[in-house]
Amino acid sequence: MKKYFSILVFALISSLTYSQSTLNDYEMAIIPSKFEFQNVENQYRINSTIKAFLKQKGFEAYVSSDVLPEGFLDYNCNKVFVNIIEENTMFSTKIKIEFKDCKQVVLFTTDLGESREKELAKAYNQALLLTLKSFDKAKYKFSGKTYYDDEAQEKLKSHDVENVSTEITKVIKSETGVTYEKVTKANKSTTNEPFVKVINQANQQELVLYKTTRNAIYLCNQNGKNGVVFAKSEVWFFEYLDNGKLVSEKLDIKF
């Protein structure tokens, strides 16, 4: 029964989350420490320059060799992956930058930056600065998109609804940067049961929420409707399909 319920909700989430992403849907970016054309990490300071540039544009950007914050790699489809494409000739250095999602779909490509400098360090840096100038064409502005449904879909593919984690990843933003902290949930939510019961104060109805391996994302069957319960900005919602139409109901629940 649980497996059948998981498959139903997986199908529901799939229909809700399939859409074409854009660069504006991502706030995090990961840059390799060494591109294919480089002999050593951060050669000519290309990688660190891209990181600084993206942070200036509003991204939470990291080079893969950085000491990454705990929790950063828990889920990869909420970030963009940066790559450099070379189109060098005998007399010029030409590069452009690609931004891809976790499925290798190209979200944006900068214009080709070209330099005819003979010294490689100067040539690559000139070409890099030129190609970065065209990034403004992306008109990047983070949309605020969240990835609750996508993360739930990934877990439901394995039908792993009973492997309950007692930790959540707390994201802390400050003027000095972003940190991730593992926090143990309260005892009320850390039982060995595969579900938790809560009361919706809006109508005094008891809800049975089936735990997934992603904290704050639950499977729920309410009045014969299969859906997902999750939090947005500390407000809880129950989302489901009704005759092919997405319905989102606000819940007044506490754990």
Coordinates of C-alpha atoms in Angstrom, one line a residue:
M1 CA 0.0 0.0 0.0
K2 CA 2.8 2.4 0.9
K3 CA 4.6 1.6 -2.3
Y4 CA 1.4 2.3 -4.3
F5 CA 0.9 5.5 -2.5
S6 CA 4.5 6.6 -3.2
I7 CA 4.1 5.9 -6.9
L8 CA 0.9 8.0 -7.0
V9 CA 2.6 10.9 -5.4
F10 CA 5.7 10.5 -7.6
A11 CA 3.5 10.8 -10.6
L12 CA 1.8 13.9 -9.1
I13 CA 5.1 15.6 -8.4
S14 CA 6.4 14.8 -11.9
S15 CA 3.5 16.6 -13.5
L16 CA 3.9 19.6 -11.2
T17 CA 7.7 20.1 -11.6
Y18 CA 8.3 19.5 -15.3
S19 CA 9.1 22.9 -16.7
Q20 CA 11.8 24.6 -18.6
S21 CA 14.3 26.2 -16.2
T22 CA 16.2 29.4 -16.8
L23 CA 19.3 30.9 -15.3
N24 CA 17.1 33.0 -13.0
D25 CA 15.9 29.9 -11.3
Y26 CA 19.3 29.3 -9.6
E27 CA 21.1 31.1 -6.9
M28 CA 24.0 28.7 -6.4
A29 CA 26.8 28.0 -8.8
I30 CA 29.7 25.6 -8.8
I31 CA 32.9 26.2 -10.7
P32 CA 35.5 23.4 -11.4
S33 CA 38.9 24.0 -9.9
K34 CA 40.5 23.0 -13.2
F35 CA 39.0 23.4 -16.7
E36 CA 40.0 20.9 -19.4
F37 CA 42.5 23.3 -21.0
Q38 CA 44.2 24.1 -17.7
N39 CA 47.3 22.3 -16.5
V40 CA 46.9 23.2 -12.9
E41 CA 44.1 24.3 -10.6
N42 CA 43.1 28.0 -11.0
Q43 CA 45.7 28.5 -13.8
Y44 CA 45.9 32.2 -14.7
R45 CA 43.4 32.8 -11.8
I46 CA 40.5 32.1 -14.2
N47 CA 38.5 30.0 -11.8
S48 CA 38.8 32.4 -8.9
T49 CA 38.0 35.4 -11.2
I50 CA 34.7 33.7 -12.3
K51 CA 33.8 33.0 -8.7
A52 CA 34.3 36.6 -7.7
F53 CA 32.4 37.8 -10.7
L54 CA 29.4 35.6 -10.0
K55 CA 29.3 36.5 -6.4
Q56 CA 29.2 40.2 -7.4
K57 CA 26.2 39.3 -9.6
G58 CA 24.3 37.8 -6.7
F59 CA 25.2 34.1 -7.0
E60 CA 26.3 32.0 -4.1
A61 CA 29.4 30.7 -5.9
Y62 CA 32.0 28.2 -5.0
V63 CA 35.0 26.6 -6.7
S64 CA 35.0 22.8 -6.4
S65 CA 38.3 22.8 -4.4
D66 CA 36.8 25.2 -1.8
V67 CA 35.9 23.9 1.6
L68 CA 32.2 23.6 0.8
P69 CA 29.6 24.4 3.5
E70 CA 28.1 21.3 5.1
G71 CA 24.9 20.4 3.2
F72 CA 25.9 22.2 0.0
L73 CA 26.2 18.9 -2.0
D74 CA 23.1 17.2 -0.5
Y75 CA 21.2 18.0 -3.7
N76 CA 22.8 19.2 -7.0
C77 CA 19.8 20.1 -9.1
N78 CA 19.4 23.4 -7.3
K79 CA 22.6 24.9 -8.7
V80 CA 24.3 25.7 -12.0
F81 CA 27.5 24.3 -13.3
V82 CA 30.0 26.5 -15.0
N83 CA 32.2 25.5 -17.9
I84 CA 34.6 27.2 -20.3
I85 CA 34.6 26.4 -24.0
E86 CA 37.8 27.1 -25.9
E87 CA 37.8 28.0 -29.6
N88 CA 41.5 29.0 -30.0
T89 CA 43.2 29.6 -33.2
M90 CA 47.0 29.8 -34.0
F91 CA 47.0 33.5 -33.4
S92 CA 44.3 34.1 -30.9
T93 CA 42.8 32.9 -27.6
K94 CA 39.0 32.6 -27.7
I95 CA 36.8 31.4 -24.8
K96 CA 33.2 31.5 -23.8
I97 CA 31.4 30.4 -20.6
E98 CA 28.5 28.0 -20.4
F99 CA 26.0 27.7 -17.6
K100 CA 24.4 24.2 -17.3
D101 CA 21.9 22.6 -15.0
C102 CA 22.3 19.2 -13.4
K103 CA 20.9 17.5 -16.6
Q104 CA 23.6 19.2 -18.8
V105 CA 21.0 21.5 -20.3
V106 CA 22.7 24.8 -21.4
L107 CA 20.9 27.7 -19.7
F108 CA 23.1 30.5 -20.9
T109 CA 26.3 31.0 -22.9
T110 CA 28.3 34.2 -22.9
D111 CA 29.7 35.8 -26.1
L112 CA 33.1 34.7 -27.3
G113 CA 35.9 36.7 -25.8
E114 CA 39.0 37.0 -27.9
S115 CA 42.6 38.1 -27.3
R116 CA 45.6 38.2 -29.6
E117 CA 48.2 38.6 -26.8
K118 CA 51.1 36.2 -27.2
E119 CA 51.6 35.7 -23.4
L120 CA 49.1 33.1 -22.4
A121 CA 48.3 34.5 -18.9
K122 CA 47.5 37.9 -20.4
A123 CA 45.6 36.4 -23.3
Y124 CA 43.3 34.3 -21.2
N125 CA 42.6 37.0 -18.7
Q126 CA 41.8 39.5 -21.5
A127 CA 39.5 37.0 -23.2
L128 CA 37.9 36.1 -19.9
L129 CA 37.1 39.8 -19.1
L130 CA 35.6 40.3 -22.5
T131 CA 33.4 37.2 -22.4
L132 CA 32.2 38.1 -18.8
K133 CA 31.1 41.5 -20.1
S134 CA 28.4 39.8 -22.1
F135 CA 26.9 38.1 -19.0
D136 CA 24.6 41.2 -18.6
K137 CA 22.7 39.9 -21.6
A138 CA 21.3 37.1 -19.4
K139 CA 19.6 39.8 -17.3
Y140 CA 20.1 37.6 -14.3
K141 CA 17.9 38.1 -11.3
F142 CA 17.2 35.2 -8.9
S143 CA 13.5 34.3 -9.1
G144 CA 13.3 32.9 -5.6
K145 CA 12.5 29.4 -6.9
T146 CA 12.6 26.6 -4.4
Y147 CA 13.3 22.9 -5.1
Y148 CA 11.1 21.1 -2.5
D149 CA 9.1 19.2 -5.1
D150 CA 12.2 18.3 -7.1
E151 CA 14.0 16.9 -4.1
A152 CA 11.0 14.9 -3.1
Q153 CA 10.7 13.5 -6.6
E154 CA 14.3 12.3 -6.5
K155 CA 13.7 10.4 -3.2
L156 CA 10.4 9.0 -4.3
K157 CA 12.1 7.4 -7.3
S158 CA 13.7 4.9 -4.9
H159 CA 10.4 4.6 -2.9
D160 CA 12.4 5.3 0.2
V161 CA 9.8 6.7 2.5
E162 CA 10.7 4.9 5.7
N163 CA 14.4 5.9 5.9
V164 CA 13.8 8.8 8.3
S165 CA 16.5 11.3 8.9
T166 CA 16.5 13.2 12.3
E167 CA 18.6 16.0 11.0
I168 CA 17.8 19.0 8.9
T169 CA 20.1 21.4 7.1
K170 CA 19.7 25.0 8.4
V171 CA 20.7 27.7 5.9
I172 CA 22.1 30.8 7.6
K173 CA 22.7 33.9 5.5
S174 CA 24.7 36.9 6.8
E175 CA 26.8 39.7 5.6
T176 CA 29.9 37.5 5.7
G177 CA 28.4 34.7 3.6
V178 CA 26.2 31.6 3.7
T179 CA 26.7 28.7 6.1
Y180 CA 24.9 25.4 6.4
E181 CA 24.3 23.8 9.8
K182 CA 23.0 20.3 10.7
V183 CA 20.3 20.6 13.4
T184 CA 18.7 17.7 15.2
K185 CA 14.9 17.9 15.1
A186 CA 12.8 18.0 18.2
N187 CA 12.0 14.6 19.9
K188 CA 8.3 14.9 18.8
S189 CA 9.4 14.4 15.2
T190 CA 12.2 11.9 15.7
T191 CA 10.4 8.7 16.4
N192 CA 10.9 5.4 14.5
E193 CA 7.4 5.6 13.1
P194 CA 7.3 6.2 9.3
F195 CA 4.7 8.9 9.8
V196 CA 3.8 11.8 12.1
K197 CA 0.3 13.0 13.1
V198 CA -0.5 16.7 13.3
I199 CA -3.7 18.8 13.7
N200 CA -4.6 21.4 11.1
Q201 CA -5.8 24.2 13.4
A202 CA -7.7 25.7 10.5
N203 CA -10.3 23.0 10.6
Q204 CA -9.2 20.8 13.5
Q205 CA -8.6 17.9 11.1
E206 CA -5.9 15.3 12.0
L207 CA -3.4 14.8 9.2
V208 CA -1.1 11.7 8.9
L209 CA 2.1 12.8 7.2
Y210 CA 4.4 10.1 5.8
K211 CA 8.0 10.9 6.3
T212 CA 10.5 11.0 3.4
T213 CA 14.3 11.1 3.6
R214 CA 14.0 14.8 2.9
N215 CA 13.1 16.8 6.0
A216 CA 10.1 19.1 5.9
I217 CA 8.7 17.2 2.9
Y218 CA 5.9 14.7 3.6
L219 CA 3.5 12.5 1.6
C220 CA -0.2 13.0 2.6
N221 CA -3.6 11.5 1.8
Q222 CA -6.3 14.0 2.8
N223 CA -10.0 13.3 2.0
G224 CA -8.9 10.8 -0.7
K225 CA -6.4 13.3 -2.3
N226 CA -2.8 12.3 -2.7
G227 CA -0.3 15.1 -2.4
V228 CA 2.7 16.6 -0.8
V229 CA 3.0 18.7 2.4
F230 CA 6.0 21.1 2.6
A231 CA 7.0 24.4 4.0
K232 CA 7.7 27.7 2.1
S233 CA 9.1 30.5 4.3
E234 CA 8.0 28.6 7.4
V235 CA 4.4 28.4 6.1
W236 CA 3.0 24.9 5.4
F237 CA 1.1 23.9 2.3
F238 CA -0.7 20.8 1.0
E239 CA -0.5 20.6 -2.8
Y240 CA -2.3 18.1 -5.0
L241 CA -4.0 17.7 -8.4
D242 CA -7.7 18.1 -8.7
N243 CA -9.0 17.2 -12.2
G244 CA -5.7 18.1 -13.7
K245 CA -5.5 21.5 -11.9
L246 CA -2.9 22.2 -9.2
V247 CA -4.4 23.1 -5.9
S248 CA -2.4 24.5 -3.0
E249 CA -4.0 24.7 0.4
K250 CA -2.4 26.6 3.3
L251 CA -2.1 24.6 6.5
D252 CA -1.9 25.7 10.1
I253 CA 0.2 23.0 11.7
K254 CA 2.9 22.7 14.2
F255 CA 5.4 19.9 15.0

